[in-house]
């Protein structure tokens, strides 16, 4: 009896020659059938696009093997043959398809261009229950890939040490985000109660988390980069990007903290990320307030010991910048006119026109006047014009750092001339007191680490009471050229991390040269570092000798963000203080005037400003 059943079963298999969708997908990143023909792959059509259709086959008890699959076809006779709900049988060739020419993109498994004869409709009007994320399957919350090895996880240096498609690991969906989403490739899934964690990109695509466990959630509804419980930076793998709706509807405009109606769609890897392509556009349910509260760190113009400071990357700010009145109002009414403002990305007097103009006095005067028009506070400014076209950024814009200061309270220490673009700052001992050769001056401007990059602007200040403060205003090299967090290169390429590290090292060297003369010197280093503190290796030389103010002030780690990119709320803008200042009263806040806007285009800058306070005496 047993023997005859077995015989019958084997006979059935050998005549039907069917391959299951789960076998085509396999349990690793690449299909075991890549490049091979498969017959009679059966499933129910869950979605149809102009480029093919998705099927859902019999599921497996092994969650690593997806039972969803994309059938690529742009042939009308094929596309006209199938409708959502049809049970189809497909015979064709399996391929690992890359959606772009970028080798950093992962591949997606598909059956490529079956003939119409090889697509057979077996029945119609079948239904498929989507996989309910958060209930049926729960994304991991810490790591993206087992290949992100090193003390800083996905932010480790060296990066780009291995490739997902070359290693072709067996999936571990419970632990790694790439593996989790790969194990759902091609499947129909539902995101219950989506929360938007970013602005849409240029294609109207946006990142969400659903009603499932998340880590790093900030009070606004974004996902901050934090250090996980294993002391490794959390990569926020529980977020997923929502692509263009399959039915041709248009995604709503979202922002940080917007909630939406449930999203049902298919999982597809494309353009560097695991996407969910929604069947139709979701609706916005709630939108949080766009009113960011102003700082409660207030300046007291008569206090000769306490100095408040603002720090603001004002985003390619020329004299006729459209954001000028908004930035002025931010400084006056949200930052409450700090004693010193560290600015980055001030452009020259004719903005991005590339004609040799490098002076920025018109730009800075326009900002100063606009602030005075808001609240009557008058600022002076300090700046060193760069060599034309030598410091990177928007061509012709000659972006540079500058300080605004309230001369009623604080002024540059006199007695040293202002340095030029090419003169290096140096400090010497004047009877045990550190003295700058130039005030202001730039750190080692001819060093290769600053090539095509903004040199730090150093100044020494003195309050009316005589207390002194050294400041360094930074704008380190940007992350341009970095690879996707969900791409092949593991850990992801962090570009150019070696250069940024050298830049930090040069700043630390300067700070140490002041401390060597006076270990109790008041030193404040602040600005746009284009790096997260969680990339610990980059900041090591500086954090050895200074304290980062968010750490010092014990700001809730999830509230430390000044920038939103992909799924992450992240802190690119930092302030560091010397021991003399860290031992006294201090405070810092990030004021979300830009990243809380309802629309990405309404932001005055891509960065949020910060306000801090230090006690000099
Ligand atoms: C596919 O299955 C059908 C029966 O459903 C069978 O007649 C056919 O031979 C199979 N095709 C192949 C190529 O095995
Ligand atoms: C990927 O791994 C699967 C499962 O081990 C294997 O069947 C397949 O051949 C591998 N593909 C490549 C290109 O290494
Ligand atoms: C990453 O490594 C690959 C070799 O695996 C190399 O081709 C590529 O250029 C590297 N990318 C960067 C940005 O260094
Ligand atoms: C200032 O605001 C912070 C939150 O940003 C809050 O924790 C603190 O209590 C406030 N301080 C005062 C004095 O209101
Ligand atoms: C800018 O500097 C130039 C040259 O020193 C001067 O003639 C001009 O008046 C200044 N403009 C403003 C607005 O300060």
XYZ file of N, CA and C in Angstrom, residues 42 72 109 233 250 255 317 324 337 347:
30
model
N 3.659 27.836 -10.683
C 2.243 28.164 -10.526
C 1.997 29.129 -9.385
N 8.615 38.934 -15.565
C 8.861 40.097 -16.413
C 8.316 39.859 -17.809
N 15.034 38.465 -8.276
C 14.750 37.222 -9.011
C 13.480 37.392 -9.843
N 25.977 50.695 16.215
C 24.992 51.618 15.631
C 23.826 50.882 14.962
N -1.266 58.671 -7.510
C -0.084 59.419 -7.076
C 0.026 59.395 -5.557
N 5.596 63.940 5.144
C 6.735 64.493 5.873
C 6.904 63.672 7.135
N 23.725 79.854 0.671
C 23.058 81.103 1.023
C 23.759 82.294 0.347
N 16.460 83.745 2.600
C 17.044 84.778 3.466
C 16.099 85.258 4.577
N 18.393 84.862 18.956
C 19.578 85.715 18.771
C 20.728 85.387 19.716
N 27.484 82.015 0.763
C 28.076 82.168 -0.571
C 28.613 83.588 -0.764
